[in-house]
Tab-separated table of C-alpha atoms and ligand atoms in Angstrom:
chain	number	residue	atom	x	y	z
J	1	MET	CA	0.000	0.000	0.000
J	2	ARG	CA	1.144	3.548	-0.720
J	3	ARG	CA	-0.053	6.780	0.889
J	4	GLN	CA	1.104	10.373	0.900
J	5	VAL	CA	0.881	10.715	4.686
J	6	VAL	CA	0.663	8.137	7.459
J	7	ILE	CA	-0.641	9.681	10.681
J	8	ILE	CA	0.033	7.772	13.882
J	9	GLY	CA	-2.580	8.391	16.566
J	10	SER	CA	-6.261	9.279	16.444
J	11	GLY	CA	-6.342	11.940	19.167
J	12	PRO	CA	-7.138	15.585	18.431
J	13	ALA	CA	-3.740	16.226	16.768
J	14	GLY	CA	-3.966	13.293	14.326
J	15	LEU	CA	-7.656	13.796	13.554
J	16	MET	CA	-7.318	17.528	13.003
J	17	LEU	CA	-4.276	17.021	10.760
J	18	GLY	CA	-6.106	14.296	8.823
J	19	ALA	CA	-9.092	16.602	8.273
J	20	LEU	CA	-6.927	19.525	7.115
J	21	LEU	CA	-4.910	17.310	4.746
J	22	GLY	CA	-8.096	15.712	3.417
J	23	ARG	CA	-9.486	19.145	2.597
J	24	ALA	CA	-6.307	19.935	0.659
J	25	GLY	CA	-6.671	16.699	-1.310
J	26	ILE	CA	-3.708	15.028	0.414
J	27	ASP	CA	-4.273	11.349	0.875
J	28	ASN	CA	-3.742	10.077	4.451
J	29	VAL	CA	-4.420	7.142	6.729
J	30	ILE	CA	-4.545	7.158	10.549
J	31	LEU	CA	-3.135	4.225	12.513
J	32	GLU	CA	-4.539	4.076	16.069
J	33	ARG	CA	-3.472	1.557	18.694
J	34	LYS	CA	-6.773	1.539	20.588
J	35	SER	CA	-10.393	1.039	19.533
J	36	ARG	CA	-12.684	3.928	18.607
J	37	ASP	CA	-14.755	3.340	21.768
J	38	TYR	CA	-11.665	3.364	23.949
J	39	VAL	CA	-10.484	6.684	22.495
J	40	LEU	CA	-13.964	8.163	22.948
J	41	GLY	CA	-14.129	6.921	26.536
J	42	ARG	CA	-11.200	9.075	27.659
J	43	ILE	CA	-12.299	12.131	29.623
J	44	ARG	CA	-10.061	15.080	28.848
J	45	ALA	CA	-10.193	18.863	29.201
J	46	GLY	CA	-12.918	21.059	27.793
J	47	VAL	CA	-11.954	24.655	26.971
J	48	LEU	CA	-11.487	25.622	23.306
J	49	GLU	CA	-9.647	28.756	22.207
J	50	ASP	CA	-11.438	30.744	19.528
J	51	GLY	CA	-8.670	29.763	17.076
J	52	THR	CA	-9.499	26.086	17.644
J	53	VAL	CA	-13.199	26.783	17.143
J	54	GLY	CA	-12.355	28.726	13.961
J	55	LEU	CA	-10.333	25.806	12.646
J	56	LEU	CA	-13.216	23.386	13.247
J	57	ARG	CA	-15.661	25.815	11.633
J	58	SER	CA	-13.428	26.231	8.577
J	59	LEU	CA	-13.494	22.439	8.232
J	60	GLY	CA	-17.300	22.405	8.411
J	61	ILE	CA	-17.144	20.272	11.576
J	62	ALA	CA	-18.615	22.741	14.052
J	63	GLY	CA	-22.358	22.050	13.811
J	64	ARG	CA	-22.687	20.363	17.199
J	65	LEU	CA	-20.017	22.610	18.727
J	66	ASP	CA	-21.954	25.710	17.674
J	67	ALA	CA	-25.220	24.263	18.993
J	68	GLU	CA	-23.961	22.794	22.278
J	69	GLY	CA	-20.704	24.611	23.103
J	70	LEU	CA	-20.957	27.199	25.874
J	71	PRO	CA	-19.367	30.585	25.088
J	72	HIS	CA	-17.470	31.826	28.162
J	73	HIS	CA	-16.489	35.479	28.392
J	74	GLY	CA	-14.697	35.238	31.702
J	75	PHE	CA	-13.579	33.019	34.556
J	76	ALA	CA	-12.737	33.518	38.225
J	77	LEU	CA	-9.541	33.199	40.206
J	78	GLY	CA	-10.180	32.299	43.831
J	79	PHE	CA	-7.693	33.160	46.546
J	80	ALA	CA	-7.768	34.150	50.204
J	81	HIS	CA	-11.531	33.404	50.220
J	82	ARG	CA	-12.074	36.074	47.561
J	83	ARG	CA	-12.962	35.728	43.914
J	84	LEU	CA	-11.456	37.856	41.161
J	85	ARG	CA	-13.183	37.786	37.772
J	86	ILE	CA	-10.959	37.774	34.714
J	87	ASP	CA	-12.969	39.321	31.913
J	88	LEU	CA	-11.724	37.612	28.766
J	89	THR	CA	-13.656	39.684	26.281
J	90	GLU	CA	-12.999	43.135	27.747
J	91	GLY	CA	-9.250	42.641	27.416
J	92	THR	CA	-9.197	40.827	24.072
J	93	GLY	CA	-12.526	41.137	22.236
J	94	ARG	CA	-12.549	37.333	22.140
J	95	HIS	CA	-13.862	34.441	24.237
J	96	VAL	CA	-13.430	30.698	24.781
J	97	THR	CA	-15.926	27.871	24.276
J	98	VAL	CA	-16.562	25.125	26.805
J	99	TYR	CA	-16.972	21.884	24.830
J	100	GLY	CA	-15.426	18.556	25.834
J	101	GLN	CA	-12.338	17.291	24.045
J	102	THR	CA	-14.108	13.944	23.820
J	103	GLU	CA	-16.850	15.645	21.793
J	104	VAL	CA	-14.300	17.313	19.492
J	105	THR	CA	-12.756	13.891	18.932
J	106	ARG	CA	-16.172	12.348	18.180
J	107	ASP	CA	-17.068	15.116	15.693
J	108	LEU	CA	-13.737	14.729	13.892
J	109	MET	CA	-14.082	10.917	13.780
J	110	ASP	CA	-17.630	11.135	12.417
J	111	ALA	CA	-16.597	13.650	9.734
J	112	ARG	CA	-13.656	11.447	8.778
J	113	LEU	CA	-15.896	8.427	8.421
J	114	ALA	CA	-18.433	10.419	6.368
J	115	ALA	CA	-15.650	11.655	4.064
J	116	GLY	CA	-14.483	8.083	3.512
J	117	MET	CA	-11.016	8.702	4.950
J	118	GLU	CA	-9.426	5.626	6.443
J	119	THR	CA	-8.578	4.997	10.088
J	120	VAL	CA	-7.129	1.666	11.183
J	121	TYR	CA	-8.090	1.083	14.827
J	122	GLU	CA	-6.378	-1.507	17.021
J	123	ALA	CA	-3.222	-1.264	14.899
J	124	GLU	CA	-0.597	-3.058	16.994
J	125	ASP	CA	3.192	-2.859	16.984
J	126	VAL	CA	3.305	0.255	14.831
J	127	ALA	CA	6.931	0.751	13.722
J	128	LEU	CA	8.538	3.570	11.718
J	129	HIS	CA	11.250	2.919	9.115
J	130	ASP	CA	13.491	4.898	6.738
J	131	PHE	CA	12.160	8.335	7.636
J	132	ASP	CA	15.618	9.789	7.045
J	133	GLY	CA	15.065	9.221	3.313
J	134	PRO	CA	12.375	10.113	0.732
J	135	SER	CA	10.353	6.885	1.077
J	136	PRO	CA	9.544	6.127	4.706
J	137	ARG	CA	7.590	3.009	5.643
J	138	VAL	CA	5.292	2.188	8.522
J	139	THR	CA	4.550	-1.382	9.555
J	140	TYR	CA	1.838	-2.604	11.933
J	141	ALA	CA	0.002	-5.744	12.928
J	142	LYS	CA	-3.743	-6.170	12.641
J	143	ASP	CA	-5.852	-9.331	12.878
J	144	GLY	CA	-2.717	-11.448	13.148
J	145	ARG	CA	-1.166	-10.104	9.933
J	146	THR	CA	1.673	-7.652	9.357
J	147	HIS	CA	0.954	-4.711	7.049
J	148	GLU	CA	3.321	-2.223	5.446
J	149	ILE	CA	2.546	1.261	4.127
J	150	VAL	CA	5.080	3.142	2.017
J	151	CYS	CA	4.570	6.894	2.218
J	152	ASP	CA	6.135	10.323	1.661
J	153	VAL	CA	5.655	11.643	5.179
J	154	ILE	CA	4.954	10.252	8.667
J	155	ALA	CA	3.142	12.404	11.237
J	156	GLY	CA	3.737	11.304	14.833
J	157	CYS	CA	0.518	12.380	16.586
J	158	ASP	CA	0.601	9.517	19.053
J	159	GLY	CA	0.697	11.332	22.366
J	160	PHE	CA	3.297	11.471	25.111
J	161	HIS	CA	3.687	7.661	25.378
J	162	GLY	CA	3.659	7.044	21.634
J	163	VAL	CA	6.123	5.277	19.379
J	164	ALA	CA	7.120	8.155	17.057
J	165	ARG	CA	9.318	10.155	19.429
J	166	GLU	CA	10.686	6.876	20.825
J	167	SER	CA	11.841	5.882	17.334
J	168	LEU	CA	14.372	8.701	17.250
J	169	PRO	CA	17.937	8.320	18.455
J	170	ALA	CA	18.277	10.151	21.776
J	171	SER	CA	21.001	12.303	20.235
J	172	ALA	CA	18.510	13.760	17.736
J	173	LEU	CA	16.335	15.304	20.446
J	174	THR	CA	16.741	17.921	23.114
J	175	THR	CA	14.090	17.611	25.804
J	176	PHE	CA	12.997	20.045	28.499
J	177	GLU	CA	10.916	18.844	31.415
J	178	ARG	CA	9.378	19.822	34.730
J	179	VAL	CA	7.441	17.246	36.714
J	180	TYR	CA	5.221	18.876	39.353
J	181	PRO	CA	5.107	17.233	42.783
J	182	PHE	CA	1.323	16.751	42.716
J	183	GLY	CA	-1.576	15.592	40.548
J	184	TRP	CA	-5.217	16.471	39.912
J	185	LEU	CA	-8.049	14.271	41.072
J	186	GLY	CA	-10.961	14.856	38.688
J	187	VAL	CA	-14.629	14.011	39.072
J	188	LEU	CA	-17.342	14.145	36.422
J	189	ALA	CA	-20.944	14.249	37.697
J	190	ASN	CA	-24.393	14.928	36.291
J	191	VAL	CA	-25.049	17.925	38.502
J	192	PRO	CA	-25.399	21.611	37.555
J	193	PRO	CA	-22.153	23.597	37.900
J	194	CYS	CA	-21.703	25.724	41.048
J	195	SER	CA	-21.013	28.810	38.939
J	196	HIS	CA	-21.806	29.754	35.346
J	197	GLU	CA	-18.091	30.479	34.797
J	198	LEU	CA	-15.014	28.394	35.665
J	199	ILE	CA	-13.377	28.981	39.047
J	200	TYR	CA	-9.636	28.345	39.476
J	201	ALA	CA	-9.143	28.434	43.258
J	202	ALA	CA	-5.882	28.642	45.185
J	203	HIS	CA	-6.119	27.458	48.801
J	204	GLU	CA	-3.696	26.434	51.521
J	205	ARG	CA	-5.096	22.881	51.298
J	206	GLY	CA	-4.340	22.884	47.562
J	207	PHE	CA	-5.773	24.045	44.249
J	208	ALA	CA	-9.357	23.332	43.133
J	209	LEU	CA	-11.040	23.856	39.757
J	210	CYS	CA	-14.757	24.104	39.056
J	211	SER	CA	-15.464	23.396	35.404
J	212	MET	CA	-18.355	22.011	33.400
J	213	ARG	CA	-19.399	20.192	30.252
J	214	SER	CA	-22.983	21.494	30.039
J	215	PRO	CA	-25.584	23.189	32.262
J	216	THR	CA	-26.293	19.767	33.783
J	217	ARG	CA	-22.817	18.182	33.850
J	218	SER	CA	-19.941	19.396	36.039
J	219	ARG	CA	-16.231	18.648	36.004
J	220	TYR	CA	-14.360	19.344	39.237
J	221	TYR	CA	-10.740	18.838	40.244
J	222	VAL	CA	-8.733	19.024	43.466
J	223	GLN	CA	-4.934	19.045	43.721
J	224	CYS	CA	-3.755	15.779	45.274
J	225	ALA	CA	-0.539	13.804	45.806
J	226	ALA	CA	1.082	12.686	42.530
J	227	ASP	CA	0.698	9.015	43.554
J	228	GLU	CA	-2.842	9.397	44.915
J	229	LYS	CA	-5.226	6.523	44.150
J	230	ALA	CA	-8.658	7.616	42.895
J	231	GLU	CA	-10.170	4.588	44.699
J	232	ALA	CA	-9.085	6.121	48.005
J	233	TRP	CA	-11.601	8.918	47.437
J	234	SER	CA	-15.262	8.256	48.092
J	235	ASP	CA	-17.584	10.735	46.413
J	236	GLN	CA	-18.339	12.237	49.832
J	237	ARG	CA	-14.654	12.764	50.593
J	238	PHE	CA	-14.197	14.482	47.247
J	239	TRP	CA	-17.165	16.845	47.659
J	240	ASP	CA	-16.079	17.742	51.207
J	241	GLU	CA	-12.530	18.513	50.108
J	242	LEU	CA	-13.681	20.531	47.103
J	243	ARG	CA	-15.996	22.699	49.211
J	244	ARG	CA	-13.265	23.418	51.758
J	245	ARG	CA	-11.116	24.964	49.033
J	246	LEU	CA	-13.754	27.273	47.552
J	247	ASP	CA	-15.013	30.659	48.736
J	248	PRO	CA	-18.185	30.337	50.890
J	249	GLU	CA	-20.562	31.356	48.080
J	250	ALA	CA	-19.130	28.847	45.610
J	251	ALA	CA	-18.949	26.125	48.278
J	252	ALA	CA	-22.618	26.642	49.156
J	253	ALA	CA	-23.568	26.435	45.479
J	254	VAL	CA	-21.878	23.056	44.859
J	255	VAL	CA	-24.539	20.476	44.018
J	256	THR	CA	-23.288	16.985	44.803
J	257	GLY	CA	-24.251	13.710	43.175
J	258	PRO	CA	-22.759	10.358	42.228
J	259	SER	CA	-19.531	10.607	40.206
J	260	ILE	CA	-19.612	9.093	36.732
J	261	GLU	CA	-15.826	9.249	36.358
J	262	LYS	CA	-13.022	9.757	38.848
J	263	SER	CA	-9.332	9.718	37.949
J	264	VAL	CA	-5.928	11.126	38.899
J	265	ALA	CA	-3.725	12.887	36.331
J	266	PRO	CA	-0.089	13.858	36.861
J	267	LEU	CA	1.093	17.381	36.015
J	268	ARG	CA	4.043	17.844	33.726
J	269	SER	CA	5.646	20.399	31.439
J	270	PHE	CA	7.642	18.853	28.579
J	271	VAL	CA	9.004	19.941	25.205
J	272	ALA	CA	11.047	17.932	22.688
J	273	GLU	CA	12.990	19.828	20.031
J	274	PRO	CA	13.030	19.849	17.053
J	275	LEU	CA	9.698	18.616	15.638
J	276	ARG	CA	11.071	17.392	12.326
J	277	PHE	CA	13.509	14.573	11.466
J	278	GLY	CA	13.752	14.069	7.700
J	279	ARG	CA	10.251	12.952	6.722
J	280	LEU	CA	8.979	12.415	10.284
J	281	PHE	CA	7.088	15.236	12.009
J	282	LEU	CA	5.874	15.355	15.611
J	283	ALA	CA	2.677	17.160	16.649
J	284	GLY	CA	0.581	17.462	19.811
J	285	ASP	CA	1.357	15.575	23.014
J	286	ALA	CA	3.960	13.487	21.147
J	287	ALA	CA	6.136	16.605	21.178
J	288	HIS	CA	5.022	18.539	24.234
J	289	ILE	CA	2.964	18.368	27.415
J	290	VAL	CA	1.489	21.223	29.415
J	291	PRO	CA	-0.054	20.949	32.876
J	292	PRO	CA	-3.847	21.325	32.484
J	293	THR	CA	-4.032	24.562	34.481
J	294	GLY	CA	-4.031	26.767	31.384
J	295	ALA	CA	-6.376	24.511	29.364
J	296	LYS	CA	-3.863	24.519	26.516
J	297	GLY	CA	-3.254	20.806	25.655
J	298	LEU	CA	-5.919	20.328	23.017
J	299	ASN	CA	-5.490	23.855	21.680
J	300	LEU	CA	-1.759	23.365	21.184
J	301	ALA	CA	-2.434	20.111	19.349
J	302	ALA	CA	-4.798	22.018	17.037
J	303	GLY	CA	-2.161	24.713	16.430
J	304	ASP	CA	0.478	22.135	15.514
J	305	ALA	CA	-1.938	20.410	13.144
J	306	PHE	CA	-2.672	23.744	11.474
J	307	TYR	CA	1.026	24.588	10.968
J	308	LEU	CA	1.899	21.090	9.803
J	309	ALA	CA	-1.024	20.904	7.370
J	310	GLU	CA	0.026	24.230	5.844
J	311	ALA	CA	3.598	23.019	5.494
J	312	LEU	CA	2.556	19.714	3.936
J	313	GLU	CA	0.209	21.463	1.533
J	314	GLU	CA	3.156	23.527	0.309
J	315	PHE	CA	5.187	20.337	0.013
J	316	PHE	CA	2.656	18.225	-1.876
J	317	VAL	CA	0.751	20.851	-3.862
J	318	GLU	CA	3.375	23.533	-4.544
J	319	ARG	CA	6.340	21.130	-4.435
J	320	SER	CA	8.201	23.472	-2.077
J	321	GLU	CA	10.114	22.363	1.011
J	322	ALA	CA	10.125	25.836	2.564
J	323	GLY	CA	7.101	25.070	4.744
J	324	ILE	CA	8.343	21.763	6.107
J	325	ASP	CA	11.760	23.312	6.733
J	326	ASP	CA	10.101	25.982	8.867
J	327	TYR	CA	7.447	23.845	10.648
J	328	SER	CA	9.480	23.161	13.768
J	329	ARG	CA	10.503	26.775	14.320
J	330	ARG	CA	7.018	28.124	13.690
J	331	ALA	CA	5.218	25.636	15.904
J	332	LEU	CA	7.778	25.824	18.724
J	333	ALA	CA	7.526	29.603	18.896
J	334	ARG	CA	3.859	29.263	19.848
J	335	ILE	CA	4.349	26.123	21.953
J	336	TRP	CA	6.897	27.788	24.251
J	337	LYS	CA	4.549	30.676	24.962
J	338	ALA	CA	1.796	28.240	25.943
J	339	GLU	CA	4.344	26.331	28.052
J	340	ARG	CA	5.172	29.572	29.844
J	341	PHE	CA	1.538	30.406	30.455
J	342	SER	CA	0.649	26.910	31.728
J	343	TRP	CA	3.697	26.865	34.022
J	344	TRP	CA	2.818	30.334	35.333
J	345	MET	CA	-0.843	29.453	36.038
J	346	THR	CA	0.305	26.239	37.737
J	347	SER	CA	2.915	28.042	39.852
J	348	LEU	CA	0.459	30.754	40.841
J	349	LEU	CA	-2.428	28.540	41.882
J	350	HIS	CA	-1.002	25.394	43.477
J	351	ARG	CA	0.221	24.634	46.929
J	352	PHE	CA	3.892	23.658	46.807
J	353	ASP	CA	5.207	22.073	50.026
J	354	HIS	CA	8.671	23.493	49.839
J	355	LEU	CA	8.128	27.116	48.926
J	356	THR	CA	10.289	29.557	50.847
J	357	PRO	CA	8.499	32.398	52.649
J	358	PHE	CA	9.757	34.653	49.847
J	359	GLU	CA	8.197	32.454	47.159
J	360	ARG	CA	4.855	32.403	49.014
J	361	ARG	CA	4.864	36.184	49.084
J	362	MET	CA	5.547	36.144	45.350
J	363	GLN	CA	2.310	34.139	44.849
J	364	ASP	CA	0.444	36.704	46.983
J	365	ALA	CA	2.008	39.565	45.031
J	366	GLU	CA	0.915	38.031	41.715
J	367	PHE	CA	-2.697	37.984	42.949
J	368	ALA	CA	-2.395	41.526	44.281
J	369	LEU	CA	-1.096	42.681	40.906
J	370	LEU	CA	-3.954	40.963	39.070
J	371	GLU	CA	-6.438	42.531	41.476
J	372	SER	CA	-5.116	46.037	40.956
J	373	SER	CA	-4.025	46.054	37.306
J	374	ALA	CA	-6.397	45.800	34.344
J	375	LEU	CA	-3.329	45.387	32.124
J	376	ALA	CA	-2.135	42.366	34.129
J	377	ARG	CA	-5.611	40.836	33.811
J	378	ALA	CA	-5.631	41.594	30.071
J	379	ALA	CA	-2.294	39.795	29.640
J	380	LEU	CA	-3.728	36.760	31.420
J	381	ALA	CA	-6.865	36.961	29.254
J	382	GLU	CA	-4.816	37.246	26.053
J	383	ASN	CA	-2.999	34.016	26.817
J	384	TYR	CA	-6.110	32.193	28.021
J	385	VAL	CA	-8.176	32.916	24.896
J	386	GLY	CA	-5.154	31.842	22.848
J	387	LEU	CA	-2.270	33.562	21.118
J	388	PRO	CA	-2.677	33.961	17.344
J	389	TYR	CA	-1.388	31.281	14.949
F	401	LIG	N1	0.487	3.360	17.784
F	401	LIG	C1	-0.701	3.920	17.380
F	401	LIG	N2	-1.374	4.828	18.107
F	401	LIG	C2	-0.841	5.213	19.275
F	401	LIG	C3	0.387	4.699	19.745
F	401	LIG	C4	1.057	3.721	18.951
F	401	LIG	N3	2.217	3.181	19.335
F	401	LIG	N4	0.665	5.275	20.940
F	401	LIG	C5	-0.335	6.103	21.203
F	401	LIG	N5	-1.265	6.079	20.218
F	401	LIG	C6	-2.527	6.826	20.145
F	401	LIG	C7	-3.245	6.918	21.476
F	401	LIG	O1	-4.035	5.764	21.733
F	401	LIG	C8	-4.093	8.166	21.287
F	401	LIG	O2	-5.373	7.875	20.777
F	401	LIG	O3	-2.247	8.169	19.809
F	401	LIG	C9	-3.316	8.992	20.269
F	401	LIG	C10	-2.728	10.261	20.877
F	401	LIG	O4	-3.790	11.098	21.260
F	401	LIG	P1	-3.697	12.127	22.484
F	401	LIG	O5	-2.996	11.503	23.630
F	401	LIG	O6	-5.065	12.648	22.702
F	401	LIG	O7	-2.712	13.281	21.953
F	401	LIG	P2	-2.943	14.491	20.942
F	401	LIG	O8	-3.769	14.078	19.783
F	401	LIG	O9	-1.619	15.092	20.748
F	401	LIG	O10	-3.877	15.490	21.734
F	401	LIG	C11	-3.421	16.302	22.743
F	401	LIG	O11	-4.941	15.319	24.216
F	401	LIG	O12	-3.660	14.190	25.817
F	401	LIG	C12	-4.567	15.196	25.599
F	401	LIG	O13	-4.359	16.813	27.217
F	401	LIG	C13	-3.909	16.427	25.970
F	401	LIG	O14	-5.482	17.882	25.294
F	401	LIG	C14	-4.283	17.318	24.895
F	401	LIG	C15	-4.527	16.538	23.698
F	402	LIG	C1	-11.967	20.707	32.243
F	402	LIG	O1	-13.120	21.138	32.110
F	402	LIG	O2	-11.733	19.487	32.271
F	402	LIG	C2	-10.863	21.685	32.372
F	402	LIG	C3	-11.130	23.044	32.231
F	402	LIG	C4	-10.110	23.963	32.370
F	402	LIG	C5	-8.831	23.528	32.645
F	402	LIG	C6	-8.546	22.184	32.764
F	402	LIG	C7	-9.573	21.252	32.625
F	402	LIG	O3	-7.845	24.449	32.801
């Protein structure tokens, strides 16, 4: 079999890239290790930058998003039992949309199916070959048989634990990493949210986040130990801990109910450079991780897919290598700014056990600055709604 592009991974990065390439008439196949149902069962974040929404609209995949997504024009920072509203629209003229990543994934998968573009699910032992030359190959096993695809380009969109980045010699990559000494325990429940906007709350017991998927479905998180076991948390324990960390009004407004999902996620910042090795390109979590505090993971994956699709269009349609030569630089310039923002939000809002008294005062001073300076709030808003592509 021969294809122009083999995409590894059917998360937001791979699906978005596949859709953009398909629109440009570039033939591609997605190889995904898991089943469709497994991928759609993963609960991930839920805040879309307006650039991500624009990308989905331009692809004609935003029908459900436009009908069901919730436009949010602000969110709150909680600290010292106070709440400070960050007006997103006042500072930027833009807003974000609350719509689950799982739903974005479903919409992209459905559109791909309808367009007749191929995805191979449950592709095992995916292996990359010869990407340092003009005719790379990808092999995989499916239904007990080994398959081989010869292609022009491989896109590694297979997440942090994928095979693409692992296929590179260590000497080809420079990596940058910060592992945070805590995790987030998340709960999804069919209860109305405690506030119509998100609340990111700093508290001496640890950070808490009040988010939502719809007017009747809430997503809440509390900072926990990195090795915390979700099973150790009864629903009651979770609700009690959440309420302790919120201001009295928010705490009183929390409606509790049985959890429908409960899981612990680690927090990490990570970047691998560069994003191109011959005919292999990395995009999304395969190349970088942000802690979820800035809600940037999915949006960064969309940005990478946009840059890479543009570069590949130049390569296949205009026969120019200028775009692919510049992909890594262009994407990394935006990635590092989102890394900075996510690290800053994480540092501001979490409880760190070993902060010096000076560092604690720095957290307080950041809040005081945000409280007193419309320009500081506008800078936060500008990053939160998403920097331009
Ligand atoms: N072979 C084939 N597929 C693989 C392999 C492999 N060896 N390893 C991983 N995959 C698949 C995973 O099963 C997953 O479906 O690659 C996909 C990667 O998807 P994501 O992890 O969602 O990564 P990405 O598309 O870059 O999206 C980034 O997703 O992880 C969240 O918070 C993150 O919001 C961010 C977004
Ligand atoms: C979520 O709704 O899951 C969510 C929202 C905002 C974040 C992280 C996660 O910053």
